[in-house]
Amino acid sequence: MTRLPENTNSKAGLTKLPRPKYAQRSLIIGLILSFVLIFWTVQLFILMTGLDAYLGKEYGILWPGALSSIGLAALTLVLVRLIPKDPPRDI
């Protein structure tokens, strides 16, 4: 078996990840924001369906709609947190 070379430049075994290039960052941000836009559109549809059901006195669909909307909101927050932060530049 061969061993991987050890990085002597790292402190306490932590390695520095390479900084993504501008094109990679913009692609990642664009994909994440497009998914967020799709999720918001689905949430708006769920809201309209829930309001229509409430006005039609069909209360059976309200709780599933609310739970799915909460799930989509949580997924949207997770995706927004995945947007890479710009690390401080070393001058």
PDB file of C-alpha atoms in Angstrom, residues 5-87:
ATOM      1  CA  PRO A   5       2.032  12.503   1.136  1.00  0.00           C
ATOM      2  CA  GLU A   6       1.607  14.571   4.228  1.00  0.00           C
ATOM      3  CA  ASN A   7       1.114  18.288   3.899  1.00  0.00           C
ATOM      4  CA  THR A   8       3.778  20.028   5.965  1.00  0.00           C
ATOM      5  CA  ASN A   9       2.393  23.513   5.297  1.00  0.00           C
ATOM      6  CA  SER A  10      -0.870  22.950   7.132  1.00  0.00           C
ATOM      7  CA  LYS A  11      -1.458  23.724  10.771  1.00  0.00           C
ATOM      8  CA  ALA A  12      -2.785  20.889  12.943  1.00  0.00           C
ATOM      9  CA  GLY A  13      -3.636  18.738   9.928  1.00  0.00           C
ATOM     10  CA  LEU A  14      -6.026  21.267   8.361  1.00  0.00           C
ATOM     11  CA  THR A  15      -5.612  21.848   4.660  1.00  0.00           C
ATOM     12  CA  LYS A  16      -6.554  24.975   2.793  1.00  0.00           C
ATOM     13  CA  LEU A  17      -9.167  24.406   0.116  1.00  0.00           C
ATOM     14  CA  PRO A  18      -8.527  26.114  -3.203  1.00  0.00           C
ATOM     15  CA  ARG A  19     -10.621  29.190  -3.763  1.00  0.00           C
ATOM     16  CA  PRO A  20     -13.245  28.693  -6.497  1.00  0.00           C
ATOM     17  CA  LYS A  21     -12.807  30.767  -9.610  1.00  0.00           C
ATOM     18  CA  TYR A  22     -15.235  33.530 -10.516  1.00  0.00           C
ATOM     19  CA  ALA A  23     -16.975  31.423 -13.190  1.00  0.00           C
ATOM     20  CA  GLN A  24     -17.436  28.530 -10.776  1.00  0.00           C
ATOM     21  CA  ARG A  25     -18.821  30.795  -8.059  1.00  0.00           C
ATOM     22  CA  SER A  26     -21.255  32.498 -10.415  1.00  0.00           C
ATOM     23  CA  LEU A  27     -22.461  29.136 -11.753  1.00  0.00           C
ATOM     24  CA  ILE A  28     -23.035  27.798  -8.230  1.00  0.00           C
ATOM     25  CA  ILE A  29     -24.846  30.950  -7.142  1.00  0.00           C
ATOM     26  CA  GLY A  30     -26.955  30.961 -10.303  1.00  0.00           C
ATOM     27  CA  LEU A  31     -28.010  27.337  -9.841  1.00  0.00           C
ATOM     28  CA  ILE A  32     -28.861  27.821  -6.183  1.00  0.00           C
ATOM     29  CA  LEU A  33     -30.877  30.970  -6.870  1.00  0.00           C
ATOM     30  CA  SER A  34     -32.762  29.281  -9.721  1.00  0.00           C
ATOM     31  CA  PHE A  35     -33.784  26.465  -7.369  1.00  0.00           C
ATOM     32  CA  VAL A  36     -34.823  29.057  -4.769  1.00  0.00           C
ATOM     33  CA  LEU A  37     -36.980  30.783  -7.399  1.00  0.00           C
ATOM     34  CA  ILE A  38     -38.622  27.469  -8.328  1.00  0.00           C
ATOM     35  CA  PHE A  39     -39.306  26.675  -4.655  1.00  0.00           C
ATOM     36  CA  TRP A  40     -40.822  30.119  -4.081  1.00  0.00           C
ATOM     37  CA  THR A  41     -43.080  29.611  -7.096  1.00  0.00           C
ATOM     38  CA  VAL A  42     -44.248  26.261  -5.744  1.00  0.00           C
ATOM     39  CA  GLN A  43     -44.858  27.862  -2.341  1.00  0.00           C
ATOM     40  CA  LEU A  44     -46.957  30.580  -3.970  1.00  0.00           C
ATOM     41  CA  PHE A  45     -48.999  27.903  -5.744  1.00  0.00           C
ATOM     42  CA  ILE A  46     -49.496  26.056  -2.436  1.00  0.00           C
ATOM     43  CA  LEU A  47     -50.625  29.312  -0.809  1.00  0.00           C
ATOM     44  CA  MET A  48     -53.135  30.002  -3.590  1.00  0.00           C
ATOM     45  CA  THR A  49     -54.440  26.432  -3.399  1.00  0.00           C
ATOM     46  CA  GLY A  50     -54.755  26.653   0.377  1.00  0.00           C
ATOM     47  CA  LEU A  51     -56.633  29.954   0.212  1.00  0.00           C
ATOM     48  CA  ASP A  52     -58.966  28.576  -2.453  1.00  0.00           C
ATOM     49  CA  ALA A  53     -59.626  25.506  -0.319  1.00  0.00           C
ATOM     50  CA  TYR A  54     -60.250  27.670   2.767  1.00  0.00           C
ATOM     51  CA  LEU A  55     -62.737  29.879   0.923  1.00  0.00           C
ATOM     52  CA  GLY A  56     -64.450  26.761  -0.443  1.00  0.00           C
ATOM     53  CA  LYS A  57     -64.679  25.336   3.095  1.00  0.00           C
ATOM     54  CA  GLU A  58     -62.491  22.323   2.179  1.00  0.00           C
ATOM     55  CA  TYR A  59     -60.359  22.215   5.304  1.00  0.00           C
ATOM     56  CA  GLY A  60     -58.764  18.824   4.653  1.00  0.00           C
ATOM     57  CA  ILE A  61     -56.048  20.235   2.390  1.00  0.00           C
ATOM     58  CA  LEU A  62     -54.910  23.052   4.666  1.00  0.00           C
ATOM     59  CA  TRP A  63     -52.591  21.103   7.002  1.00  0.00           C
ATOM     60  CA  PRO A  64     -50.790  19.174   4.240  1.00  0.00           C
ATOM     61  CA  GLY A  65     -50.348  22.426   2.344  1.00  0.00           C
ATOM     62  CA  ALA A  66     -48.974  24.192   5.396  1.00  0.00           C
ATOM     63  CA  LEU A  67     -46.555  21.352   6.182  1.00  0.00           C
ATOM     64  CA  SER A  68     -45.288  21.154   2.613  1.00  0.00           C
ATOM     65  CA  SER A  69     -44.843  24.926   2.540  1.00  0.00           C
ATOM     66  CA  ILE A  70     -42.818  24.787   5.761  1.00  0.00           C
ATOM     67  CA  GLY A  71     -40.694  22.014   4.256  1.00  0.00           C
ATOM     68  CA  LEU A  72     -40.042  24.066   1.126  1.00  0.00           C
ATOM     69  CA  ALA A  73     -39.150  27.099   3.240  1.00  0.00           C
ATOM     70  CA  ALA A  74     -36.645  25.030   5.216  1.00  0.00           C
ATOM     71  CA  LEU A  75     -35.142  23.652   2.005  1.00  0.00           C
ATOM     72  CA  THR A  76     -34.872  27.179   0.617  1.00  0.00           C
ATOM     73  CA  LEU A  77     -33.047  28.359   3.744  1.00  0.00           C
ATOM     74  CA  VAL A  78     -30.616  25.440   3.474  1.00  0.00           C
ATOM     75  CA  LEU A  79     -29.919  26.300  -0.161  1.00  0.00           C
ATOM     76  CA  VAL A  80     -29.358  29.977   0.612  1.00  0.00           C
ATOM     77  CA  ARG A  81     -26.884  29.016   3.346  1.00  0.00           C
ATOM     78  CA  LEU A  82     -24.975  26.945   0.767  1.00  0.00           C
ATOM     79  CA  ILE A  83     -24.079  30.038  -1.233  1.00  0.00           C
ATOM     80  CA  PRO A  84     -20.301  30.271  -0.869  1.00  0.00           C
ATOM     81  CA  LYS A  85     -19.040  33.184   1.145  1.00  0.00           C
ATOM     82  CA  ASP A  86     -16.191  35.253  -0.219  1.00  0.00           C
ATOM     83  CA  PRO A  87     -13.175  34.583   2.030  1.00  0.00           C
TER      84      PRO A  87
END
